[in-house]
PDB file of N, CA and C in Angstrom:
ATOM      1  N   MET S   1      99.734 106.749 111.540  1.00  0.00           N
ATOM      2  CA  MET S   1     101.414 106.516 111.257  1.00  0.00           C
ATOM      3  C   MET S   1     102.174 107.488 111.917  1.00  0.00           C
ATOM      4  N   GLY S   2     103.392 107.944 112.040  1.00  0.00           N
ATOM      5  CA  GLY S   2     104.095 108.152 113.222  1.00  0.00           C
ATOM      6  C   GLY S   2     104.103 109.488 113.572  1.00  0.00           C
ATOM      7  N   ARG S   3     104.657 109.993 114.748  1.00  0.00           N
ATOM      8  CA  ARG S   3     104.708 111.217 115.195  1.00  0.00           C
ATOM      9  C   ARG S   3     106.030 111.410 115.674  1.00  0.00           C
ATOM     10  N   PHE S   4     106.647 112.747 114.984  1.00  0.00           N
ATOM     11  CA  PHE S   4     107.844 113.012 114.658  1.00  0.00           C
ATOM     12  C   PHE S   4     108.172 114.476 115.163  1.00  0.00           C
ATOM     13  N   LEU S   5     109.249 114.713 115.948  1.00  0.00           N
ATOM     14  CA  LEU S   5     109.444 115.827 116.437  1.00  0.00           C
ATOM     15  C   LEU S   5     111.144 116.137 115.687  1.00  0.00           C
ATOM     16  N   ILE S   6     111.320 117.574 115.047  1.00  0.00           N
ATOM     17  CA  ILE S   6     112.376 117.843 113.980  1.00  0.00           C
ATOM     18  C   ILE S   6     113.114 118.592 114.900  1.00  0.00           C
ATOM     19  N   ASP S   7     114.898 118.627 114.973  1.00  0.00           N
ATOM     20  CA  ASP S   7     115.606 119.157 116.021  1.00  0.00           C
ATOM     21  C   ASP S   7     115.976 120.600 115.003  1.00  0.00           C
ATOM     22  N   ALA S   8     116.522 121.336 115.930  1.00  0.00           N
ATOM     23  CA  ALA S   8     116.935 122.372 115.352  1.00  0.00           C
ATOM     24  C   ALA S   8     118.101 122.869 114.226  1.00  0.00           C
ATOM     25  N   GLN S   9     118.783 121.536 114.198  1.00  0.00           N
ATOM     26  CA  GLN S   9     119.916 121.621 113.376  1.00  0.00           C
ATOM     27  C   GLN S   9     119.133 121.184 111.699  1.00  0.00           C
ATOM     28  N   LEU S  10     117.970 120.649 112.096  1.00  0.00           N
ATOM     29  CA  LEU S  10     117.177 120.582 110.342  1.00  0.00           C
ATOM     30  C   LEU S  10     116.278 121.314 109.958  1.00  0.00           C
ATOM     31  N   PRO S  11     115.913 121.419 108.974  1.00  0.00           N
ATOM     32  CA  PRO S  11     115.125 122.405 108.428  1.00  0.00           C
ATOM     33  C   PRO S  11     113.767 122.095 108.717  1.00  0.00           C
ATOM     34  N   PRO S  12     112.908 123.260 108.972  1.00  0.00           N
ATOM     35  CA  PRO S  12     111.586 123.154 109.123  1.00  0.00           C
ATOM     36  C   PRO S  12     110.556 122.188 107.859  1.00  0.00           C
ATOM     37  N   ALA S  13     111.099 122.501 106.757  1.00  0.00           N
ATOM     38  CA  ALA S  13     110.260 121.532 105.549  1.00  0.00           C
ATOM     39  C   ALA S  13     110.556 120.236 105.956  1.00  0.00           C
ATOM     40  N   LEU S  14     111.275 119.734 106.311  1.00  0.00           N
ATOM     41  CA  LEU S  14     111.167 118.039 106.694  1.00  0.00           C
ATOM     42  C   LEU S  14     110.109 117.679 107.499  1.00  0.00           C
ATOM     43  N   ALA S  15     109.626 118.574 108.307  1.00  0.00           N
ATOM     44  CA  ALA S  15     108.187 118.636 108.880  1.00  0.00           C
ATOM     45  C   ALA S  15     107.239 118.620 107.909  1.00  0.00           C
ATOM     46  N   ASP S  16     107.056 119.475 107.265  1.00  0.00           N
ATOM     47  CA  ASP S  16     106.155 119.783 106.246  1.00  0.00           C
ATOM     48  C   ASP S  16     106.049 118.132 105.329  1.00  0.00           C
ATOM     49  N   ARG S  17     107.490 118.167 104.924  1.00  0.00           N
ATOM     50  CA  ARG S  17     107.155 116.582 104.222  1.00  0.00           C
ATOM     51  C   ARG S  17     106.866 115.711 104.809  1.00  0.00           C
ATOM     52  N   LEU S  18     107.338 115.224 105.777  1.00  0.00           N
ATOM     53  CA  LEU S  18     106.857 114.039 106.698  1.00  0.00           C
ATOM     54  C   LEU S  18     105.273 114.097 106.760  1.00  0.00           C
ATOM     55  N   THR S  19     104.762 115.282 107.231  1.00  0.00           N
ATOM     56  CA  THR S  19     103.379 115.657 107.114  1.00  0.00           C
ATOM     57  C   THR S  19     102.850 115.146 106.250  1.00  0.00           C
ATOM     58  N   GLU S  20     102.913 115.654 104.847  1.00  0.00           N
ATOM     59  CA  GLU S  20     102.372 115.399 103.286  1.00  0.00           C
ATOM     60  C   GLU S  20     102.474 113.673 103.151  1.00  0.00           C
ATOM     61  N   ALA S  21     103.685 112.923 104.144  1.00  0.00           N
ATOM     62  CA  ALA S  21     103.833 111.731 103.595  1.00  0.00           C
ATOM     63  C   ALA S  21     102.590 110.610 104.771  1.00  0.00           C
ATOM     64  N   GLY S  22     102.168 111.438 105.307  1.00  0.00           N
ATOM     65  CA  GLY S  22     101.117 111.198 106.023  1.00  0.00           C
ATOM     66  C   GLY S  22     101.156 110.864 107.835  1.00  0.00           C
ATOM     67  N   HIS S  23     102.483 111.626 108.380  1.00  0.00           N
ATOM     68  CA  HIS S  23     103.025 111.633 109.521  1.00  0.00           C
ATOM     69  C   HIS S  23     102.374 112.887 110.166  1.00  0.00           C
ATOM     70  N   GLU S  24     102.447 112.938 111.932  1.00  0.00           N
ATOM     71  CA  GLU S  24     102.056 114.062 112.612  1.00  0.00           C
ATOM     72  C   GLU S  24     104.117 114.216 112.540  1.00  0.00           C
ATOM     73  N   ALA S  25     104.199 115.460 112.455  1.00  0.00           N
ATOM     74  CA  ALA S  25     105.767 116.102 112.318  1.00  0.00           C
ATOM     75  C   ALA S  25     105.452 117.305 112.901  1.00  0.00           C
ATOM     76  N   HIS S  26     106.538 117.915 113.611  1.00  0.00           N
ATOM     77  CA  HIS S  26     106.286 119.282 114.185  1.00  0.00           C
ATOM     78  C   HIS S  26     108.102 119.780 114.198  1.00  0.00           C
ATOM     79  N   HIS S  27     108.399 120.719 114.162  1.00  0.00           N
ATOM     80  CA  HIS S  27     109.421 121.159 114.067  1.00  0.00           C
ATOM     81  C   HIS S  27     109.818 122.080 115.246  1.00  0.00           C
ATOM     82  N   VAL S  28     110.981 121.918 116.148  1.00  0.00           N
ATOM     83  CA  VAL S  28     111.116 122.869 117.198  1.00  0.00           C
ATOM     84  C   VAL S  28     110.740 124.336 117.294  1.00  0.00           C
ATOM     85  N   HIS S  29     111.065 125.059 116.030  1.00  0.00           N
ATOM     86  CA  HIS S  29     111.059 126.410 115.926  1.00  0.00           C
ATOM     87  C   HIS S  29     109.499 126.633 115.507  1.00  0.00           C
ATOM     88  N   ARG S  30     108.968 125.542 115.210  1.00  0.00           N
ATOM     89  CA  ARG S  30     107.289 126.009 114.982  1.00  0.00           C
ATOM     90  C   ARG S  30     106.769 125.845 116.324  1.00  0.00           C
ATOM     91  N   ILE S  31     107.017 125.361 117.143  1.00  0.00           N
ATOM     92  CA  ILE S  31     106.559 125.316 118.347  1.00  0.00           C
ATOM     93  C   ILE S  31     107.041 125.780 119.335  1.00  0.00           C
ATOM     94  N   GLY S  32     107.561 126.919 119.218  1.00  0.00           N
ATOM     95  CA  GLY S  32     108.334 127.674 120.398  1.00  0.00           C
ATOM     96  C   GLY S  32     109.526 127.086 120.843  1.00  0.00           C
ATOM     97  N   MET S  33     109.694 125.994 121.013  1.00  0.00           N
ATOM     98  CA  MET S  33     111.161 125.424 120.783  1.00  0.00           C
ATOM     99  C   MET S  33     112.497 125.550 120.490  1.00  0.00           C
ATOM    100  N   GLY S  34     112.618 126.628 119.579  1.00  0.00           N
ATOM    101  CA  GLY S  34     114.072 127.147 118.957  1.00  0.00           C
ATOM    102  C   GLY S  34     115.106 126.885 119.835  1.00  0.00           C
ATOM    103  N   ALA S  35     114.927 127.559 120.759  1.00  0.00           N
ATOM    104  CA  ALA S  35     115.733 128.356 121.528  1.00  0.00           C
ATOM    105  C   ALA S  35     116.374 127.278 122.851  1.00  0.00           C
ATOM    106  N   ALA S  36     115.258 126.178 122.907  1.00  0.00           N
ATOM    107  CA  ALA S  36     115.146 125.142 124.480  1.00  0.00           C
ATOM    108  C   ALA S  36     116.667 124.230 124.300  1.00  0.00           C
ATOM    109  N   SER S  37     116.873 124.043 125.276  1.00  0.00           N
ATOM    110  CA  SER S  37     118.258 123.082 125.413  1.00  0.00           C
ATOM    111  C   SER S  37     117.579 121.648 124.797  1.00  0.00           C
ATOM    112  N   ASP S  38     118.582 121.289 124.962  1.00  0.00           N
ATOM    113  CA  ASP S  38     118.753 119.827 124.163  1.00  0.00           C
ATOM    114  C   ASP S  38     117.817 118.609 125.537  1.00  0.00           C
ATOM    115  N   ARG S  39     117.738 118.989 126.493  1.00  0.00           N
ATOM    116  CA  ARG S  39     117.373 118.324 127.722  1.00  0.00           C
ATOM    117  C   ARG S  39     115.606 118.545 127.334  1.00  0.00           C
ATOM    118  N   ALA S  40     115.264 119.932 127.264  1.00  0.00           N
ATOM    119  CA  ALA S  40     114.070 120.352 127.195  1.00  0.00           C
ATOM    120  C   ALA S  40     113.099 119.905 126.044  1.00  0.00           C
ATOM    121  N   VAL S  41     113.969 119.728 125.018  1.00  0.00           N
ATOM    122  CA  VAL S  41     113.479 118.978 123.492  1.00  0.00           C
ATOM    123  C   VAL S  41     113.165 117.248 123.686  1.00  0.00           C
ATOM    124  N   TRP S  42     114.416 116.784 124.790  1.00  0.00           N
ATOM    125  CA  TRP S  42     114.240 115.497 124.832  1.00  0.00           C
ATOM    126  C   TRP S  42     112.836 114.977 125.656  1.00  0.00           C
ATOM    127  N   GLN S  43     112.839 115.762 126.608  1.00  0.00           N
ATOM    128  CA  GLN S  43     111.555 115.691 127.621  1.00  0.00           C
ATOM    129  C   GLN S  43     110.465 115.782 127.073  1.00  0.00           C
ATOM    130  N   HIS S  44     110.466 117.100 125.974  1.00  0.00           N
ATOM    131  CA  HIS S  44     109.169 116.978 125.564  1.00  0.00           C
ATOM    132  C   HIS S  44     108.707 115.839 124.138  1.00  0.00           C
ATOM    133  N   ALA S  45     109.754 115.759 123.626  1.00  0.00           N
ATOM    134  CA  ALA S  45     109.430 114.472 122.920  1.00  0.00           C
ATOM    135  C   ALA S  45     108.982 113.259 123.538  1.00  0.00           C
ATOM    136  N   CYS S  46     109.705 113.028 124.959  1.00  0.00           N
ATOM    137  CA  CYS S  46     109.228 111.683 125.216  1.00  0.00           C
ATOM    138  C   CYS S  46     107.746 112.077 125.737  1.00  0.00           C
ATOM    139  N   ALA S  47     107.451 113.393 126.366  1.00  0.00           N
ATOM    140  CA  ALA S  47     106.225 113.488 127.151  1.00  0.00           C
ATOM    141  C   ALA S  47     105.007 113.237 126.100  1.00  0.00           C
ATOM    142  N   ILE S  48     105.308 113.555 124.464  1.00  0.00           N
ATOM    143  CA  ILE S  48     104.206 113.575 123.740  1.00  0.00           C
ATOM    144  C   ILE S  48     104.120 112.097 122.604  1.00  0.00           C
ATOM    145  N   GLY S  49     105.721 111.275 123.174  1.00  0.00           N
ATOM    146  CA  GLY S  49     105.582 110.059 122.353  1.00  0.00           C
ATOM    147  C   GLY S  49     105.961 110.442 120.773  1.00  0.00           C
ATOM    148  N   ALA S  50     106.730 111.118 120.573  1.00  0.00           N
ATOM    149  CA  ALA S  50     107.776 111.486 119.357  1.00  0.00           C
ATOM    150  C   ALA S  50     108.993 111.422 119.459  1.00  0.00           C
ATOM    151  N   THR S  51     108.921 110.596 117.847  1.00  0.00           N
ATOM    152  CA  THR S  51     109.946 109.976 117.425  1.00  0.00           C
ATOM    153  C   THR S  51     111.062 111.058 117.225  1.00  0.00           C
ATOM    154  N   LEU S  52     112.517 111.657 117.617  1.00  0.00           N
ATOM    155  CA  LEU S  52     113.283 112.607 117.668  1.00  0.00           C
ATOM    156  C   LEU S  52     114.230 112.644 116.728  1.00  0.00           C
ATOM    157  N   ILE S  53     113.804 113.247 116.040  1.00  0.00           N
ATOM    158  CA  ILE S  53     114.915 113.301 114.302  1.00  0.00           C
ATOM    159  C   ILE S  53     115.873 114.478 114.783  1.00  0.00           C
ATOM    160  N   SER S  54     117.094 114.217 114.930  1.00  0.00           N
ATOM    161  CA  SER S  54     118.297 115.325 115.120  1.00  0.00           C
ATOM    162  C   SER S  54     119.445 114.702 114.380  1.00  0.00           C
ATOM    163  N   LYS S  55     120.398 115.761 114.142  1.00  0.00           N
ATOM    164  CA  LYS S  55     121.869 115.538 113.992  1.00  0.00           C
ATOM    165  C   LYS S  55     122.660 115.636 115.247  1.00  0.00           C
ATOM    166  N   ASP S  56     122.221 115.627 116.405  1.00  0.00           N
ATOM    167  CA  ASP S  56     122.564 115.950 117.667  1.00  0.00           C
ATOM    168  C   ASP S  56     123.090 114.918 118.614  1.00  0.00           C
ATOM    169  N   ILE S  57     124.283 114.789 118.453  1.00  0.00           N
ATOM    170  CA  ILE S  57     124.778 113.210 119.310  1.00  0.00           C
ATOM    171  C   ILE S  57     124.472 113.504 120.722  1.00  0.00           C
ATOM    172  N   ASP S  58     124.150 114.645 121.213  1.00  0.00           N
ATOM    173  CA  ASP S  58     123.670 114.428 122.667  1.00  0.00           C
ATOM    174  C   ASP S  58     122.477 113.614 123.250  1.00  0.00           C
ATOM    175  N   PHE S  59     121.632 113.595 122.235  1.00  0.00           N
ATOM    176  CA  PHE S  59     120.328 112.845 122.414  1.00  0.00           C
ATOM    177  C   PHE S  59     120.656 111.452 122.558  1.00  0.00           C
ATOM    178  N   LEU S  60     122.107 110.736 122.014  1.00  0.00           N
ATOM    179  CA  LEU S  60     121.934 109.692 122.436  1.00  0.00           C
ATOM    180  C   LEU S  60     122.407 109.293 123.541  1.00  0.00           C
ATOM    181  N   ALA S  61     123.473 110.040 124.260  1.00  0.00           N
ATOM    182  CA  ALA S  61     123.734 110.068 125.883  1.00  0.00           C
ATOM    183  C   ALA S  61     122.561 109.992 126.496  1.00  0.00           C
ATOM    184  N   PHE S  62     121.301 110.894 126.609  1.00  0.00           N
ATOM    185  CA  PHE S  62     120.026 110.905 127.134  1.00  0.00           C
ATOM    186  C   PHE S  62     119.390 109.730 127.049  1.00  0.00           C
ATOM    187  N   SER S  63     119.712 108.838 125.791  1.00  0.00           N
ATOM    188  CA  SER S  63     118.907 107.644 125.770  1.00  0.00           C
ATOM    189  C   SER S  63     119.599 106.434 126.327  1.00  0.00           C
ATOM    190  N   LYS S  64     120.805 106.438 126.468  1.00  0.00           N
ATOM    191  CA  LYS S  64     121.501 105.462 127.294  1.00  0.00           C
ATOM    192  C   LYS S  64     121.364 105.801 128.898  1.00  0.00           C
ATOM    193  N   VAL S  65     121.158 106.827 129.355  1.00  0.00           N
ATOM    194  CA  VAL S  65     121.192 107.395 130.639  1.00  0.00           C
ATOM    195  C   VAL S  65     119.729 106.673 131.094  1.00  0.00           C
ATOM    196  N   ASP S  66     118.383 107.433 130.417  1.00  0.00           N
ATOM    197  CA  ASP S  66     117.227 107.350 130.493  1.00  0.00           C
ATOM    198  C   ASP S  66     116.554 106.261 129.276  1.00  0.00           C
ATOM    199  N   PRO S  67     116.158 104.973 129.964  1.00  0.00           N
ATOM    200  CA  PRO S  67     116.032 104.389 128.749  1.00  0.00           C
ATOM    201  C   PRO S  67     114.824 104.764 128.099  1.00  0.00           C
ATOM    202  N   PRO S  68     114.727 105.238 126.787  1.00  0.00           N
ATOM    203  CA  PRO S  68     113.983 106.228 126.266  1.00  0.00           C
ATOM    204  C   PRO S  68     112.287 105.347 125.932  1.00  0.00           C
ATOM    205  N   PRO S  69     111.808 105.987 125.873  1.00  0.00           N
ATOM    206  CA  PRO S  69     110.378 105.699 125.608  1.00  0.00           C
ATOM    207  C   PRO S  69     110.027 105.958 124.283  1.00  0.00           C
ATOM    208  N   ILE S  70     110.718 106.311 123.833  1.00  0.00           N
ATOM    209  CA  ILE S  70     110.529 106.945 122.240  1.00  0.00           C
ATOM    210  C   ILE S  70     111.905 106.561 121.031  1.00  0.00           C
ATOM    211  N   SER S  71     111.807 106.711 119.851  1.00  0.00           N
ATOM    212  CA  SER S  71     112.998 106.136 119.147  1.00  0.00           C
ATOM    213  C   SER S  71     113.729 107.517 118.984  1.00  0.00           C
ATOM    214  N   ILE S  72     114.727 107.404 118.768  1.00  0.00           N
ATOM    215  CA  ILE S  72     116.048 108.565 118.048  1.00  0.00           C
ATOM    216  C   ILE S  72     116.202 108.267 116.630  1.00  0.00           C
ATOM    217  N   VAL S  73     115.884 109.356 115.745  1.00  0.00           N
ATOM    218  CA  VAL S  73     116.434 109.064 114.218  1.00  0.00           C
ATOM    219  C   VAL S  73     117.735 110.156 114.153  1.00  0.00           C
ATOM    220  N   TRP S  74     118.727 109.289 114.341  1.00  0.00           N
ATOM    221  CA  TRP S  74     120.183 110.299 114.163  1.00  0.00           C
ATOM    222  C   TRP S  74     120.906 110.566 112.604  1.00  0.00           C
ATOM    223  N   VAL S  75     120.414 111.858 112.237  1.00  0.00           N
ATOM    224  CA  VAL S  75     120.837 112.094 111.069  1.00  0.00           C
ATOM    225  C   VAL S  75     122.373 112.247 110.729  1.00  0.00           C
ATOM    226  N   ARG S  76     123.022 111.141 110.158  1.00  0.00           N
ATOM    227  CA  ARG S  76     124.838 111.955 110.232  1.00  0.00           C
ATOM    228  C   ARG S  76     125.015 112.126 108.721  1.00  0.00           C
ATOM    229  N   TRP S  77     124.284 112.634 108.136  1.00  0.00           N
ATOM    230  CA  TRP S  77     124.449 113.088 106.312  1.00  0.00           C
ATOM    231  C   TRP S  77     125.110 114.490 106.510  1.00  0.00           C
ATOM    232  N   GLY S  78     125.930 114.798 105.821  1.00  0.00           N
ATOM    233  CA  GLY S  78     126.510 115.943 105.993  1.00  0.00           C
ATOM    234  C   GLY S  78     125.658 117.188 105.615  1.00  0.00           C
ATOM    235  N   ASN S  79     125.582 118.557 105.463  1.00  0.00           N
ATOM    236  CA  ASN S  79     124.948 119.507 104.633  1.00  0.00           C
ATOM    237  C   ASN S  79     124.859 119.267 103.448  1.00  0.00           C
ATOM    238  N   VAL S  80     123.286 119.312 103.243  1.00  0.00           N
ATOM    239  CA  VAL S  80     122.567 119.252 101.627  1.00  0.00           C
ATOM    240  C   VAL S  80     121.493 119.868 101.715  1.00  0.00           C
ATOM    241  N   THR S  81     121.038 120.251 100.308  1.00  0.00           N
ATOM    242  CA  THR S  81     119.661 121.475 100.166  1.00  0.00           C
ATOM    243  C   THR S  81     118.672 120.475 100.811  1.00  0.00           C
ATOM    244  N   ASN S  82     117.499 121.174 100.926  1.00  0.00           N
ATOM    245  CA  ASN S  82     116.265 120.623 101.451  1.00  0.00           C
ATOM    246  C   ASN S  82     115.936 119.409 100.658  1.00  0.00           C
ATOM    247  N   ALA S  83     116.196 119.879  99.276  1.00  0.00           N
ATOM    248  CA  ALA S  83     115.438 118.545  98.200  1.00  0.00           C
ATOM    249  C   ALA S  83     116.234 117.212  98.224  1.00  0.00           C
ATOM    250  N   ALA S  84     117.773 117.533  98.444  1.00  0.00           N
ATOM    251  CA  ALA S  84     118.588 116.558  98.583  1.00  0.00           C
ATOM    252  C   ALA S  84     118.021 115.967  99.965  1.00  0.00           C
ATOM    253  N   LEU S  85     117.939 116.359 100.996  1.00  0.00           N
ATOM    254  CA  LEU S  85     117.699 115.761 102.270  1.00  0.00           C
ATOM    255  C   LEU S  85     116.243 115.154 102.400  1.00  0.00           C
ATOM    256  N   TRP S  86     115.350 115.589 101.840  1.00  0.00           N
ATOM    257  CA  TRP S  86     114.280 114.718 101.692  1.00  0.00           C
ATOM    258  C   TRP S  86     114.269 113.573 100.791  1.00  0.00           C
ATOM    259  N   GLN S  87     115.019 113.849  99.561  1.00  0.00           N
ATOM    260  CA  GLN S  87     115.026 112.929  98.846  1.00  0.00           C
ATOM    261  C   GLN S  87     115.861 111.484  99.417  1.00  0.00           C
ATOM    262  N   SER S  88     117.017 111.877 100.491  1.00  0.00           N
ATOM    263  CA  SER S  88     117.149 110.992 101.042  1.00  0.00           C
ATOM    264  C   SER S  88     116.573 110.281 101.870  1.00  0.00           C
ATOM    265  N   PHE S  89     115.749 111.167 102.441  1.00  0.00           N
ATOM    266  CA  PHE S  89     114.565 110.722 103.682  1.00  0.00           C
ATOM    267  C   PHE S  89     113.563 109.971 103.157  1.00  0.00           C
ATOM    268  N   ALA S  90     113.079 110.207 102.012  1.00  0.00           N
ATOM    269  CA  ALA S  90     112.006 109.415 101.235  1.00  0.00           C
ATOM    270  C   ALA S  90     112.590 108.045 100.956  1.00  0.00           C
ATOM    271  N   LYS S  91     113.795 107.868 100.755  1.00  0.00           N
ATOM    272  CA  LYS S  91     114.243 106.453 100.311  1.00  0.00           C
ATOM    273  C   LYS S  91     114.591 105.579 101.455  1.00  0.00           C
ATOM    274  N   VAL S  92     114.838 105.884 102.876  1.00  0.00           N
ATOM    275  CA  VAL S  92     115.184 105.234 103.819  1.00  0.00           C
ATOM    276  C   VAL S  92     113.511 105.530 104.735  1.00  0.00           C
ATOM    277  N   LEU S  93     112.674 106.369 104.671  1.00  0.00           N
ATOM    278  CA  LEU S  93     111.391 106.222 105.014  1.00  0.00           C
ATOM    279  C   LEU S  93     110.473 104.786 105.625  1.00  0.00           C
ATOM    280  N   PRO S  94     110.587 104.018 104.638  1.00  0.00           N
ATOM    281  CA  PRO S  94     110.240 102.458 105.330  1.00  0.00           C
ATOM    282  C   PRO S  94     110.869 102.311 106.322  1.00  0.00           C
ATOM    283  N   GLN S  95     111.919 102.165 106.284  1.00  0.00           N
ATOM    284  CA  GLN S  95     112.919 101.672 107.256  1.00  0.00           C
ATOM    285  C   GLN S  95     112.977 102.220 108.506  1.00  0.00           C
ATOM    286  N   ILE S  96     112.429 103.783 108.268  1.00  0.00           N
ATOM    287  CA  ILE S  96     112.578 104.407 109.732  1.00  0.00           C
ATOM    288  C   ILE S  96     111.373 103.956 110.426  1.00  0.00           C
ATOM    289  N   GLU S  97     110.178 103.784 109.510  1.00  0.00           N
ATOM    290  CA  GLU S  97     109.018 103.336 110.243  1.00  0.00           C
ATOM    291  C   GLU S  97     108.978 102.471 110.944  1.00  0.00           C
ATOM    292  N   ALA S  98     109.483 101.325 110.033  1.00  0.00           N
ATOM    293  CA  ALA S  98     109.748  99.933 110.462  1.00  0.00           C
ATOM    294  C   ALA S  98     110.495  99.484 112.214  1.00  0.00           C
ATOM    295  N   ALA S  99     111.454 100.466 112.030  1.00  0.00           N
ATOM    296  CA  ALA S  99     112.367 100.776 113.018  1.00  0.00           C
ATOM    297  C   ALA S  99     111.456 101.291 114.549  1.00  0.00           C
ATOM    298  N   VAL S 100     110.883 102.416 114.078  1.00  0.00           N
ATOM    299  CA  VAL S 100     110.252 102.953 115.199  1.00  0.00           C
ATOM    300  C   VAL S 100     108.987 101.955 115.124  1.00  0.00           C
ATOM    301  N   GLU S 101     108.253 101.458 114.801  1.00  0.00           N
ATOM    302  CA  GLU S 101     107.365 100.574 115.120  1.00  0.00           C
ATOM    303  C   GLU S 101     107.834  99.209 115.899  1.00  0.00           C
ATOM    304  N   ALA S 102     108.900  98.665 115.287  1.00  0.00           N
ATOM    305  CA  ALA S 102     109.569  98.048 116.699  1.00  0.00           C
ATOM    306  C   ALA S 102     110.707  98.331 117.890  1.00  0.00           C
ATOM    307  N   LYS S 103     110.238  99.609 118.030  1.00  0.00           N
ATOM    308  CA  LYS S 103     110.636 100.360 119.300  1.00  0.00           C
ATOM    309  C   LYS S 103     112.204 100.123 119.010  1.00  0.00           C
ATOM    310  N   ASP S 104     112.963 100.452 117.977  1.00  0.00           N
ATOM    311  CA  ASP S 104     114.258 100.446 118.117  1.00  0.00           C
ATOM    312  C   ASP S 104     114.651 101.738 118.683  1.00  0.00           C
ATOM    313  N   ARG S 105     115.612 101.652 119.829  1.00  0.00           N
ATOM    314  CA  ARG S 105     116.689 103.080 120.272  1.00  0.00           C
ATOM    315  C   ARG S 105     116.998 104.070 119.328  1.00  0.00           C
ATOM    316  N   ILE S 106     117.708 103.611 118.632  1.00  0.00           N
ATOM    317  CA  ILE S 106     118.526 104.784 117.639  1.00  0.00           C
ATOM    318  C   ILE S 106     118.177 103.978 116.256  1.00  0.00           C
ATOM    319  N   VAL S 107     117.584 105.049 115.541  1.00  0.00           N
ATOM    320  CA  VAL S 107     118.060 104.929 113.943  1.00  0.00           C
ATOM    321  C   VAL S 107     118.891 105.833 113.444  1.00  0.00           C
ATOM    322  N   GLU S 108     119.968 105.219 113.096  1.00  0.00           N
ATOM    323  CA  GLU S 108     121.121 105.937 112.405  1.00  0.00           C
ATOM    324  C   GLU S 108     121.162 106.045 111.077  1.00  0.00           C
ATOM    325  N   LEU S 109     121.195 107.315 110.435  1.00  0.00           N
ATOM    326  CA  LEU S 109     121.030 107.390 109.119  1.00  0.00           C
ATOM    327  C   LEU S 109     122.446 107.928 108.795  1.00  0.00           C
ATOM    328  N   ARG S 110     123.293 107.239 107.724  1.00  0.00           N
ATOM    329  CA  ARG S 110     124.359 107.599 107.189  1.00  0.00           C
ATOM    330  C   ARG S 110     124.349 107.885 105.642  1.00  0.00           C
TER     331      ARG S 110
END
């Protein structure tokens, strides 16, 4: 399935849930990048070919300057519990998978 890198504003549990759903998923805190700059996180995601999941708008700017070899899942939902976050993700996961497969640049979750 897909490979995902979860940014710092989202919980590490999201990586666990995506892994349980059959994906390879890592959270920046768990790979020693919790304090890394956005640019470093972006470069790492590109280097490993991982779809970046973030709430940070800065990554959209990076994707416009450097045509991205990866997709960005831009989470625009407000703060919610981990359970509610996963419930929302689970509902749209097939659409995310399809968009990533189609190499869509940005997948916006509202």
